[in-house]
mmCIF file of C-alpha atoms and ligand atoms in Angstrom:
data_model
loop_
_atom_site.group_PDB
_atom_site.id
_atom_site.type_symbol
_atom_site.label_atom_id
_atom_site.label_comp_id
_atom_site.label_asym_id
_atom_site.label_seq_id
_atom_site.Cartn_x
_atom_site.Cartn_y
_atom_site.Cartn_z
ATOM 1 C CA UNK A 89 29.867 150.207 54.996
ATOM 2 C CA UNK A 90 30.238 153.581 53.387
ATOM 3 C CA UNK A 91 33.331 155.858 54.795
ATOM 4 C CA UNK A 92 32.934 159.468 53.952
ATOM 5 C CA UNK A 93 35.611 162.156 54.468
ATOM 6 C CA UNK A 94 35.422 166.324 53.639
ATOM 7 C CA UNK A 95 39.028 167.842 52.927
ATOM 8 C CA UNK A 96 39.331 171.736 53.230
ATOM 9 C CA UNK A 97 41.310 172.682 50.785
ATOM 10 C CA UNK A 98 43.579 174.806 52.643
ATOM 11 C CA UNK A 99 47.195 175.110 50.752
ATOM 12 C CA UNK A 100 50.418 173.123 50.905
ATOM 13 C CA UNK A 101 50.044 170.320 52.490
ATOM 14 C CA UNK A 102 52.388 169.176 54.990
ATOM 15 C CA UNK A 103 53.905 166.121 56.467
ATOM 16 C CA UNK A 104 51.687 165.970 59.519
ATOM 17 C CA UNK A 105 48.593 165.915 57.173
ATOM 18 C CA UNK A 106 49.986 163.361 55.908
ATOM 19 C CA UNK A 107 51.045 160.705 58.535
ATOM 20 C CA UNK A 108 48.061 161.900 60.836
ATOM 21 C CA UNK A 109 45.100 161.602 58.039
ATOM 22 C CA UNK A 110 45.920 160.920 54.376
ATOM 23 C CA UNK A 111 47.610 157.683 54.537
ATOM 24 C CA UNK A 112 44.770 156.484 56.525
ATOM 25 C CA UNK A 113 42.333 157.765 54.140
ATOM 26 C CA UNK A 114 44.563 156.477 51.525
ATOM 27 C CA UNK A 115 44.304 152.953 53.013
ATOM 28 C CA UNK A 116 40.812 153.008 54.127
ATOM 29 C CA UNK A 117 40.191 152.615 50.551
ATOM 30 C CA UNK A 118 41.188 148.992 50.037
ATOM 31 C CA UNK A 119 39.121 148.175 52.834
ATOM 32 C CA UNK A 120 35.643 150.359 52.295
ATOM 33 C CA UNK A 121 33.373 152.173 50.248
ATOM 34 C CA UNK A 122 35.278 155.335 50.591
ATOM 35 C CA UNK A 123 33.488 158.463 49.743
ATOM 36 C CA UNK A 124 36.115 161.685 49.374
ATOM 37 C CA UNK A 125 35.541 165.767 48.615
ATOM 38 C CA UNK A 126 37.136 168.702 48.846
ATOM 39 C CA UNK A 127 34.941 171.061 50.950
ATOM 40 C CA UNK A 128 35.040 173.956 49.167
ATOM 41 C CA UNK A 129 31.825 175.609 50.347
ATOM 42 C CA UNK A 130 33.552 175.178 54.262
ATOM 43 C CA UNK A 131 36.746 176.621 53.148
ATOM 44 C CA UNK A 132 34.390 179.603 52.589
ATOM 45 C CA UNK A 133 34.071 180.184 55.799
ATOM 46 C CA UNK A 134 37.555 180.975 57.038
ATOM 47 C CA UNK A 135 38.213 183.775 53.701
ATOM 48 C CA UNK A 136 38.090 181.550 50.676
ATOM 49 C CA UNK A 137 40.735 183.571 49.397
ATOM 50 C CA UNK A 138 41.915 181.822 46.156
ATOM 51 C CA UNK A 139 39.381 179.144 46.437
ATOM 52 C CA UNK A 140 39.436 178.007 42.861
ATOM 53 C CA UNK A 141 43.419 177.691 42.423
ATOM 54 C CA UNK A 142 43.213 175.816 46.362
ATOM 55 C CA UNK A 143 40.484 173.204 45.271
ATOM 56 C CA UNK A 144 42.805 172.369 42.516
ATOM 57 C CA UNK A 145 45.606 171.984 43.902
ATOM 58 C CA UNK A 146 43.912 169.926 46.510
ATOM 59 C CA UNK A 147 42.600 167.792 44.051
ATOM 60 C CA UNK A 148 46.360 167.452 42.342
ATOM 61 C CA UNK A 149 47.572 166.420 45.870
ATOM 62 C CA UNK A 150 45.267 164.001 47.039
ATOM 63 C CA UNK A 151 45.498 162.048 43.875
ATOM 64 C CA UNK A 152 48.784 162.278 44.122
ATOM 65 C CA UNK A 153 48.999 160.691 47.448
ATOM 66 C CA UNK A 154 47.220 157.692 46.600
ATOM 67 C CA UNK A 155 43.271 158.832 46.565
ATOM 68 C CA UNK A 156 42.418 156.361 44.067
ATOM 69 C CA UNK A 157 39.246 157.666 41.290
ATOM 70 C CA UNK A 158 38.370 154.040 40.157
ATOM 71 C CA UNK A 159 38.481 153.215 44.514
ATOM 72 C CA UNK A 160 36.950 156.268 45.957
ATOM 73 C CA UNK A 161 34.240 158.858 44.847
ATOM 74 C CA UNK A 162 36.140 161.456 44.681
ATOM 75 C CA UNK A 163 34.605 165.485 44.012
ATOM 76 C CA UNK A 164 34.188 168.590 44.798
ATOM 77 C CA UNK A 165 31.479 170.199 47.144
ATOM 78 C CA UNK A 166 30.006 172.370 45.139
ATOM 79 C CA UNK A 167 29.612 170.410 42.366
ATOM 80 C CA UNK A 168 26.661 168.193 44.203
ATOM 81 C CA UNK A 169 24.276 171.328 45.086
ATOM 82 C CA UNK A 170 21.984 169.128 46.606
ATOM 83 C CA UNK A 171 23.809 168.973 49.972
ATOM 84 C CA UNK A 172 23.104 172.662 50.125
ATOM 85 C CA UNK A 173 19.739 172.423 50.094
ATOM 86 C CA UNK A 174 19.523 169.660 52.600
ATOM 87 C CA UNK A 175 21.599 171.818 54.472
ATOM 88 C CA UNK A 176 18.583 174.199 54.147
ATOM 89 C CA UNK A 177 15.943 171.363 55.102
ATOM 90 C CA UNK A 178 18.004 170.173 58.297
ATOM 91 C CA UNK A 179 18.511 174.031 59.192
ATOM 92 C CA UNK A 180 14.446 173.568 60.554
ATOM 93 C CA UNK A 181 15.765 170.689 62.573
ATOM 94 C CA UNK A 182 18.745 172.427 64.525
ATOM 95 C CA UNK A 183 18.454 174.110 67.560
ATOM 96 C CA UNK A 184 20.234 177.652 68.162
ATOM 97 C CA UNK A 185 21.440 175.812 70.960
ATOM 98 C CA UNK A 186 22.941 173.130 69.155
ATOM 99 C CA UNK A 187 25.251 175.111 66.995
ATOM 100 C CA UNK A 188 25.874 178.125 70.056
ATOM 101 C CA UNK A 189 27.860 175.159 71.550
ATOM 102 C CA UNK A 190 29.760 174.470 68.951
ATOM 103 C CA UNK A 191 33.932 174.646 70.138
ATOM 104 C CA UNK A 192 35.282 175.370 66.622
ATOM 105 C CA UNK A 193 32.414 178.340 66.601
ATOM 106 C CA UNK A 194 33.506 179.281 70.196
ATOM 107 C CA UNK A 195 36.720 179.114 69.676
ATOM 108 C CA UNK A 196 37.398 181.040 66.744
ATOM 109 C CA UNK A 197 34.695 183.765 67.940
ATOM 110 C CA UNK A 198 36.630 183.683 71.212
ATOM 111 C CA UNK A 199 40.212 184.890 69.123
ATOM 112 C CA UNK A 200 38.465 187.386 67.582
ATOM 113 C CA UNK A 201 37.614 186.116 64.173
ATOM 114 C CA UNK A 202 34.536 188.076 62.953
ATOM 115 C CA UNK A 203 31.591 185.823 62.941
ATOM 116 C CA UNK A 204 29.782 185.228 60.013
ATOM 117 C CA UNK A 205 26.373 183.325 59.596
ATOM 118 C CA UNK A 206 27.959 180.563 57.291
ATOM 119 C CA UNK A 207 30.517 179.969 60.221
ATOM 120 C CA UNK A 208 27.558 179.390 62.797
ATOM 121 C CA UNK A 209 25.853 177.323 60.321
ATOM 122 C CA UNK A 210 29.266 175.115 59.251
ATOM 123 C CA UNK A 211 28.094 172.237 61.321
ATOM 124 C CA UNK A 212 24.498 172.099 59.485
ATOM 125 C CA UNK A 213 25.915 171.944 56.015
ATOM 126 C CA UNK A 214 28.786 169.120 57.396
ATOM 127 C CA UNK A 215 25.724 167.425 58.761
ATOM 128 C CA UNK A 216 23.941 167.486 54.966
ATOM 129 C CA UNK A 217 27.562 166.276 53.505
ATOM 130 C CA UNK A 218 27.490 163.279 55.917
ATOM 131 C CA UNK A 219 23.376 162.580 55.487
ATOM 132 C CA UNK A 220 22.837 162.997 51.784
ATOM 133 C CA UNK A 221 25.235 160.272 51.067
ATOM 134 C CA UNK A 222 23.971 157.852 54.277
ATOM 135 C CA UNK A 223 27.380 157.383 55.464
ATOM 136 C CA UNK A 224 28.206 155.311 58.176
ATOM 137 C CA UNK A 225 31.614 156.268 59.444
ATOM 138 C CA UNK A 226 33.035 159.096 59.447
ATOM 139 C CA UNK A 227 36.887 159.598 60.140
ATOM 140 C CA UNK A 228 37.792 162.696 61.823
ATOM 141 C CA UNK A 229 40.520 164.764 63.750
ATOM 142 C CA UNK A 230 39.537 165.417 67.659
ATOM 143 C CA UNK A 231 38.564 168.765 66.619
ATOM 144 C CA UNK A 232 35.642 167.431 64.428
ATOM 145 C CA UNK A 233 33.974 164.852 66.661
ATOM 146 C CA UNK A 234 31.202 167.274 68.101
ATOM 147 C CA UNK A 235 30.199 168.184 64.394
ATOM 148 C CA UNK A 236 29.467 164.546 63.621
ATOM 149 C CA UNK A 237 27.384 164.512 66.911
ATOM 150 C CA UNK A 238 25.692 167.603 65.991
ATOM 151 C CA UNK A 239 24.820 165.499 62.788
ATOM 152 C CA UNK A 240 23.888 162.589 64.684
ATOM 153 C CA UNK A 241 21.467 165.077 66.790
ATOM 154 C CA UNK A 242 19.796 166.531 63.614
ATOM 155 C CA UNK A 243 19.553 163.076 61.610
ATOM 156 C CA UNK A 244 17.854 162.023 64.858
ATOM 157 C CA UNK A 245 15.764 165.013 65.007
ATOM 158 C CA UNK A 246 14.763 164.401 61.471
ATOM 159 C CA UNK A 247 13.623 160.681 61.292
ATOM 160 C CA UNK A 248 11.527 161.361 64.840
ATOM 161 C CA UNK A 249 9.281 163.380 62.684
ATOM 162 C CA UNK A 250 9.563 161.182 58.913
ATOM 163 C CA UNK A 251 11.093 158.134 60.161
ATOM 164 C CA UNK A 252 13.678 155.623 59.430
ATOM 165 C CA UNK A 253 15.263 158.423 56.849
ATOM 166 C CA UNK A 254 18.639 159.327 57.524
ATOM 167 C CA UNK A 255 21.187 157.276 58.564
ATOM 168 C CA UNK A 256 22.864 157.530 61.473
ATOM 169 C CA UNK A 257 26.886 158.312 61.114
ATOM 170 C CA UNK A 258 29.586 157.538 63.720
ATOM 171 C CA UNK A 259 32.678 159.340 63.875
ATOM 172 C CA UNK A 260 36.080 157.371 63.626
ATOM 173 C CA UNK A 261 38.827 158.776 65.634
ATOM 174 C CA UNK A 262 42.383 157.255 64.523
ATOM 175 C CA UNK A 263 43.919 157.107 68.258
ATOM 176 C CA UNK A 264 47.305 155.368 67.760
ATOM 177 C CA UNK A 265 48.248 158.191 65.085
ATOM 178 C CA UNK A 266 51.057 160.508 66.887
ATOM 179 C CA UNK A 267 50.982 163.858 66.636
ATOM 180 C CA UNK A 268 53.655 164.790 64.216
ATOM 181 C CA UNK A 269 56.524 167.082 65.887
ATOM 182 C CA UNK A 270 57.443 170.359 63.859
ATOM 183 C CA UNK A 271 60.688 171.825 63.189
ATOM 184 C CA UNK A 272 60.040 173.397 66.743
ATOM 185 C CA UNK A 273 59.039 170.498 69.267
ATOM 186 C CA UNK A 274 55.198 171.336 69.079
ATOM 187 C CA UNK A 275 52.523 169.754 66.986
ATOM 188 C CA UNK A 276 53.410 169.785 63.460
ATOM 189 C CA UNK A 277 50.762 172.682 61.921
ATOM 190 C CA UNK A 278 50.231 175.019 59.417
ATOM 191 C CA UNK A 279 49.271 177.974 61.931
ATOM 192 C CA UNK A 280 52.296 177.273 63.752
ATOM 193 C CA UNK A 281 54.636 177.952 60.835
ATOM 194 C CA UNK A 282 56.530 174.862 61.877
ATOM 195 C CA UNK A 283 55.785 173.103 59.349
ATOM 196 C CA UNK A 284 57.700 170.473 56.318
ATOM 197 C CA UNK A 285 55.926 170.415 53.074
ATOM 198 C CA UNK A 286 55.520 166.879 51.250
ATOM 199 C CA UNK A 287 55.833 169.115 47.881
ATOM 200 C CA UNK A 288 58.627 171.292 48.599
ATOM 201 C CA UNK A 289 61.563 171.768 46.030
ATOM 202 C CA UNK A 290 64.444 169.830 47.410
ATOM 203 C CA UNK A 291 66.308 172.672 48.321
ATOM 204 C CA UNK A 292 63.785 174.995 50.476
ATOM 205 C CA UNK A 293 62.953 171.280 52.134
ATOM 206 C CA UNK A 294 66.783 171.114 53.211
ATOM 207 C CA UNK A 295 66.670 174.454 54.597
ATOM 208 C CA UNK A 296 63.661 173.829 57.025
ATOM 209 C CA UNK A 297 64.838 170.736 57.709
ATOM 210 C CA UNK A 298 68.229 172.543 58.950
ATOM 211 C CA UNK A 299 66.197 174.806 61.213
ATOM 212 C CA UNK A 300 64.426 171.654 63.118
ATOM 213 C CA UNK A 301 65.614 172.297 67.057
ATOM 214 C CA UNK A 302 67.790 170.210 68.450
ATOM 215 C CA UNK A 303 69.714 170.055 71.797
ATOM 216 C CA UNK A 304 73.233 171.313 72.097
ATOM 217 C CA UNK A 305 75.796 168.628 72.144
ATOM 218 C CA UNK A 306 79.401 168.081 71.512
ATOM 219 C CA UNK A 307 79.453 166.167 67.882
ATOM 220 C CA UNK A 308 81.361 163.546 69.369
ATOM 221 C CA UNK A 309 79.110 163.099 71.890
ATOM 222 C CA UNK A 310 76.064 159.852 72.395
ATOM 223 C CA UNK A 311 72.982 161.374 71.436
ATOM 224 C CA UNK A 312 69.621 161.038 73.188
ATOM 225 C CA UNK A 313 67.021 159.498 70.247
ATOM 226 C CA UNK A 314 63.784 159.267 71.751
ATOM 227 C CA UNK A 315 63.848 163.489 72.509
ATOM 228 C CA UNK A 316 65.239 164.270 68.911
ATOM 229 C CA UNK A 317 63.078 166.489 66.876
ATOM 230 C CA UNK A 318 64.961 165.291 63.822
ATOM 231 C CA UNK A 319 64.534 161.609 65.188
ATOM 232 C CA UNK A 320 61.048 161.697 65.691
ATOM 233 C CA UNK A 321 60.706 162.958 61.981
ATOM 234 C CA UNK A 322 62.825 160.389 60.723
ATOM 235 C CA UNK A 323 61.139 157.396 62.328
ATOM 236 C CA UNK A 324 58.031 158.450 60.239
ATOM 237 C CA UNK A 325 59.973 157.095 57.014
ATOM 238 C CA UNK A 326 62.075 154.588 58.272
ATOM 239 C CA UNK A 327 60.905 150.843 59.553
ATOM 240 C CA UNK A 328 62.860 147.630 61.022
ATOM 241 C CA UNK A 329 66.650 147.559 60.487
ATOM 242 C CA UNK A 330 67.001 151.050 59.259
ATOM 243 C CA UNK A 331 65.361 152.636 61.978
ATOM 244 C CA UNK A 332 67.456 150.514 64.394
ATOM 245 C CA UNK A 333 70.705 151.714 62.838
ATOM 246 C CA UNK A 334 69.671 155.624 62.928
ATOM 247 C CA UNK A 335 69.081 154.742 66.953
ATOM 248 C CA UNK A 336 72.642 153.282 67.000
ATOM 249 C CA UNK A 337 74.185 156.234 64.917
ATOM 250 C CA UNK A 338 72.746 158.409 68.009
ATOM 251 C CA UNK A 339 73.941 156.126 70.611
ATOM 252 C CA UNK A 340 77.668 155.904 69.113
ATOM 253 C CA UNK A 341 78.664 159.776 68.650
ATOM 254 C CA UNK A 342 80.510 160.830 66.110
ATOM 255 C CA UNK A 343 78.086 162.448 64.159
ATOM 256 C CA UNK A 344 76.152 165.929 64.872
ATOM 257 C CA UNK A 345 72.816 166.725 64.654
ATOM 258 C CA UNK A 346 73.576 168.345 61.392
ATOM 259 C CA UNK A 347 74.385 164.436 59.825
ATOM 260 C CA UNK A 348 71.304 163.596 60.975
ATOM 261 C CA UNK A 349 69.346 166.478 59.617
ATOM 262 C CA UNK A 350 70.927 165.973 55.891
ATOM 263 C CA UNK A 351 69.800 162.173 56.333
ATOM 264 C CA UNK A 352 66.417 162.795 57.320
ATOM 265 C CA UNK A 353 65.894 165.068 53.761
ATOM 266 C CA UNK A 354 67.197 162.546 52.196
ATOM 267 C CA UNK A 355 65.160 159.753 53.098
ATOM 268 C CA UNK A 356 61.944 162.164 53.101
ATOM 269 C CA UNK A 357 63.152 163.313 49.311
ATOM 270 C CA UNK A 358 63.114 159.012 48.865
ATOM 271 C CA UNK A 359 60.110 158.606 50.382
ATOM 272 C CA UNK A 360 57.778 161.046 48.759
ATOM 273 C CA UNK A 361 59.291 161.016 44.586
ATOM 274 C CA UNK A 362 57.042 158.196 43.704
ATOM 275 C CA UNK A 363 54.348 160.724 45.197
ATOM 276 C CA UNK A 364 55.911 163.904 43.535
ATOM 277 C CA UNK A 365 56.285 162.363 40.142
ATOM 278 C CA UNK A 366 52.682 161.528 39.947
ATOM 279 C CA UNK A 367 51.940 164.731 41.301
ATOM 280 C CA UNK A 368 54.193 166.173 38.199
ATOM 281 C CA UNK A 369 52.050 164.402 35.776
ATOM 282 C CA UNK A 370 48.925 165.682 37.401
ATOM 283 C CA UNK A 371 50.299 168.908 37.364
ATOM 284 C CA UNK A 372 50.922 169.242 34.237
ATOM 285 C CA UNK A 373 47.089 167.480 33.271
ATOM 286 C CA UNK A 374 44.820 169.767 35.357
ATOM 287 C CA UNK A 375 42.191 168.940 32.441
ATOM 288 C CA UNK A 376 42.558 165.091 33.552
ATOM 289 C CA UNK A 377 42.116 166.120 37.058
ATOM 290 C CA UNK A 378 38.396 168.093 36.168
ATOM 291 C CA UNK A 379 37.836 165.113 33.962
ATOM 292 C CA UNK A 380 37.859 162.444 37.645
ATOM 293 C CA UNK A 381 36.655 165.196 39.599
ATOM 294 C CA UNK A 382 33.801 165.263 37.299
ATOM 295 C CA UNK A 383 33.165 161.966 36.818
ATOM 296 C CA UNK A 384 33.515 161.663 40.697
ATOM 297 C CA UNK A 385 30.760 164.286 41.019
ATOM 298 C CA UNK A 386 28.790 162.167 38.902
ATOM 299 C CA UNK A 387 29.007 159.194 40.991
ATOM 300 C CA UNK A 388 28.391 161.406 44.295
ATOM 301 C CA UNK A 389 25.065 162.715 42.557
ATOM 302 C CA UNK A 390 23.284 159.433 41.924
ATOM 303 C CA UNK A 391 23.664 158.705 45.790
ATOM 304 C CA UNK A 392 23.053 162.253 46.748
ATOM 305 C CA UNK A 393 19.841 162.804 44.449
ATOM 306 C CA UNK A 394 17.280 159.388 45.674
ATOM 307 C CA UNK A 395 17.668 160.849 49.391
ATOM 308 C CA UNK A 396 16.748 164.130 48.552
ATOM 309 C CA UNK A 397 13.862 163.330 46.101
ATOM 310 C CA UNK A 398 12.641 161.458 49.045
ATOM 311 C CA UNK A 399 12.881 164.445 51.617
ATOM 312 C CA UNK A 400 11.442 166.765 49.076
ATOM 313 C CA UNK A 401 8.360 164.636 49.262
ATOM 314 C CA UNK A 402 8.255 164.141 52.843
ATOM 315 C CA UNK A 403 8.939 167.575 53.584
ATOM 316 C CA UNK A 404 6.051 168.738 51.127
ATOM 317 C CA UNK A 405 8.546 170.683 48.846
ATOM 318 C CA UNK A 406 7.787 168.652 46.245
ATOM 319 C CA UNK A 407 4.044 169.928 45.639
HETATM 320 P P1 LIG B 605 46.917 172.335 60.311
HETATM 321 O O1 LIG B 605 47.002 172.179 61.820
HETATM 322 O O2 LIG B 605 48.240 172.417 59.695
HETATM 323 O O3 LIG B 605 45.989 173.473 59.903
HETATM 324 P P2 LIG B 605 44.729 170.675 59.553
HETATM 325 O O4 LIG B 605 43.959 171.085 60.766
HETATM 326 O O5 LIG B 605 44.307 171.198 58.226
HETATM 327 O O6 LIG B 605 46.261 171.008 59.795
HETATM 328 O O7 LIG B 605 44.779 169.092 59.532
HETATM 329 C C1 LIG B 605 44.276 168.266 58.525
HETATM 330 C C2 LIG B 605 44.411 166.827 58.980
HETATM 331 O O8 LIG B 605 45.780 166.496 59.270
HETATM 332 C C3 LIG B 605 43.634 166.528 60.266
HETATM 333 O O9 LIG B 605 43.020 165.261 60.136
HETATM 334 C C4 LIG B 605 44.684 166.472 61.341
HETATM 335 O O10 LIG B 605 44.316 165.580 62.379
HETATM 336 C C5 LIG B 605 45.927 166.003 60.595
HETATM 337 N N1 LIG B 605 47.122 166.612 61.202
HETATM 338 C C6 LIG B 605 47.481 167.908 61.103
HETATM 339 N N2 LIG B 605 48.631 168.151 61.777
HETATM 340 C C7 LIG B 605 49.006 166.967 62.320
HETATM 341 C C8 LIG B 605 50.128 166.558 63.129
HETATM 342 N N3 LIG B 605 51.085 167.414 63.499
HETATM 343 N N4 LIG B 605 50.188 165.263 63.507
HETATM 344 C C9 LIG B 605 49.236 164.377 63.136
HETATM 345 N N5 LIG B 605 48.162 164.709 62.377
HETATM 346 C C10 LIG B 605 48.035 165.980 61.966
HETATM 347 N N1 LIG B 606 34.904 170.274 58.693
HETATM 348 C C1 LIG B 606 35.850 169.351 58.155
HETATM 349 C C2 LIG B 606 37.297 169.828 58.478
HETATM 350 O O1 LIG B 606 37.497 170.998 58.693
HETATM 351 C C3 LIG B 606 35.696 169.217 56.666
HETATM 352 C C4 LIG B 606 34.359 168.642 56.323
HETATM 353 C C5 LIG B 606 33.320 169.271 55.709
HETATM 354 C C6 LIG B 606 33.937 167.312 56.590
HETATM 355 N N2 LIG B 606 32.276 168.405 55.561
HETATM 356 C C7 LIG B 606 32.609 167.205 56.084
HETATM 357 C C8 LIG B 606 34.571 166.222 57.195
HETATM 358 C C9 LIG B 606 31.894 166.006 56.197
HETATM 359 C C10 LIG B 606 33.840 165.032 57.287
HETATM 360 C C11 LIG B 606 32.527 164.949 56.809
HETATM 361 O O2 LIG B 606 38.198 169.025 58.483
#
């Protein structure tokens, strides 16, 4: 079974990212054929504003965080071309309709974000990322479930005319991951400015930890656990008898919010230096990085390249 997943390279990366998709992706690995790139050509469609320094760094952080070169395939977008012209192939087999529905289209039309053609056309050239390498699963936030359908529809489309061609994905939703609190109470995200880096300097990470809300009580006062903020951050890194005592540290008084607060960076700081030392070594061995990225790319090709020989024939491009 072949698991495929497209990162957008988007900037820092934050804690929510992290406990809500990469440590699943991370241990999806030991399990399947896991298939990983950074979607540069997508990030295109929301700016690309320092798109060659953000695909790096993306690249630093996920092998940081455990994405695992001799596990995965692990490359970049644009360094497989073929999926773009797919993309062009499966453009013939996708109804205007098909992509006029599309909610991430909609939606960012509907605040006022300029449409472009590439963001129409987004779901097409996921749909090529997902075909070209016949995955089977796909694992995906909410937000992205309708563009694996739309590739489902087009893959369909596609092997009514040629036959038993493309494979047919299914998306993966991970349902008992929680959404991550920010330092405010909502959903931990980057558009919220709410956010808690994994790779902040120790010091910055105190000071947004400090500015987490919390509710207003007397230092000597029990403390409600489950409502916490800084609680509900905390449990993320803490398991059994640890997390157990932080609950009774709540329930005894004594100790303000504040105590809590300088724990929690603490045991984050703890959690992640494994993480941010290998992430220093990367860092400081970009050329390494290019070196797996390439070799990833590689890998991705010789999957990529018999499907699309195939649909050049079929397709009569091949002449
Ligand atoms: P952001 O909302 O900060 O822009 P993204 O949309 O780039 O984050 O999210 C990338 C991945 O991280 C997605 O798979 C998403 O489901 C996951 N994720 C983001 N924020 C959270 C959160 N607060 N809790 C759980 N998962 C999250
Ligand atoms: N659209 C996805 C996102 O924003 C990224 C992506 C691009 C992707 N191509 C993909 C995800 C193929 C899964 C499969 O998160």
């Amino acid at each position: 079974m072949r698991v495929l997943t497209g990162i957008q390279p988007s900037g820092d990366l934050h804690i929510g990212n992290y406990f809500g998709s990469i440590k699943q992706m991370v241990e999806a690995q030991e399990k399947s054929e896991t298939f990983a790139f950074i979607a540069n050509y997508h990030a295109m469609t929301s700016g690309g504003k320092d798109l060659s320094k953000l695909t790096m760094q993306c690249a630093t952080d996920f092998l940081a965080l455990g994405i695992d070169p001799k596990k995965s395939v692990f490359w970049v977008q644009s360094d497989v071309k073929e999926v773009l012209e797919l993309y062009w192939v499966l453009s013939s087999f996708t109804p205007m309709g098909l992509l006029e529905r599309a909610h991430s289209y909609k939606d960012k039309t509907a605040k006022g974000i300029g449409a472009n053609h590439s963001l129409f056309s987004y779901p097409v050239l996921m749909a090529a990322d997902i075909l070209i390498f016949n995955s089977n699963v796909v694992p995906v936030g909410k937000d992205q479930i309708q563009h694996v359908e739309i590739a489902r529809d087009i893959a369909i489309k596609f092997n009514n005319q040629y036959g038993d061609i493309l494979t047919i994905p299914e998306f993966r939703v991970q349902e008992e991951v929680q959404t991550v609190p920010g330092i405010d109470g909502q959903k931990m995200s980057k558009s919220y400015k709410n956010v808690v880096n994994i790779f902040g300097d120790e010091k910055s990470q105190l000071k947004t930890i400090k500015k987490i809300v919390t509710e207003n009580v007397a230092v000597e006062e029990p403390k409600e656990y489950e409502s916490c903020n800084v609680y509900n951050m905390a449990k993320l890194f803490l398991q059994g008898d640890s997390l157990i005592e932080l609950q009774e540290r709540y329930k005894r008084g004594g100790e303000g919010h504040g105590h809590f607060k300088i724990y929690l960076a603490d045991i984050m700081w703890e959690y992640f230096r494994e993480f941010r030392e290998k992430r220093e070594y990367y860092e400081a061995h970009q050329d390494e990085v290019r070196e797996i990225l390439s070799i990833g790319a590689a890998k991705a090709k010789e999957v990529a390249l018999p499907t699309i020989e195939k649909i050049r024939t079929l397709t009569g491009i091949r002449y």
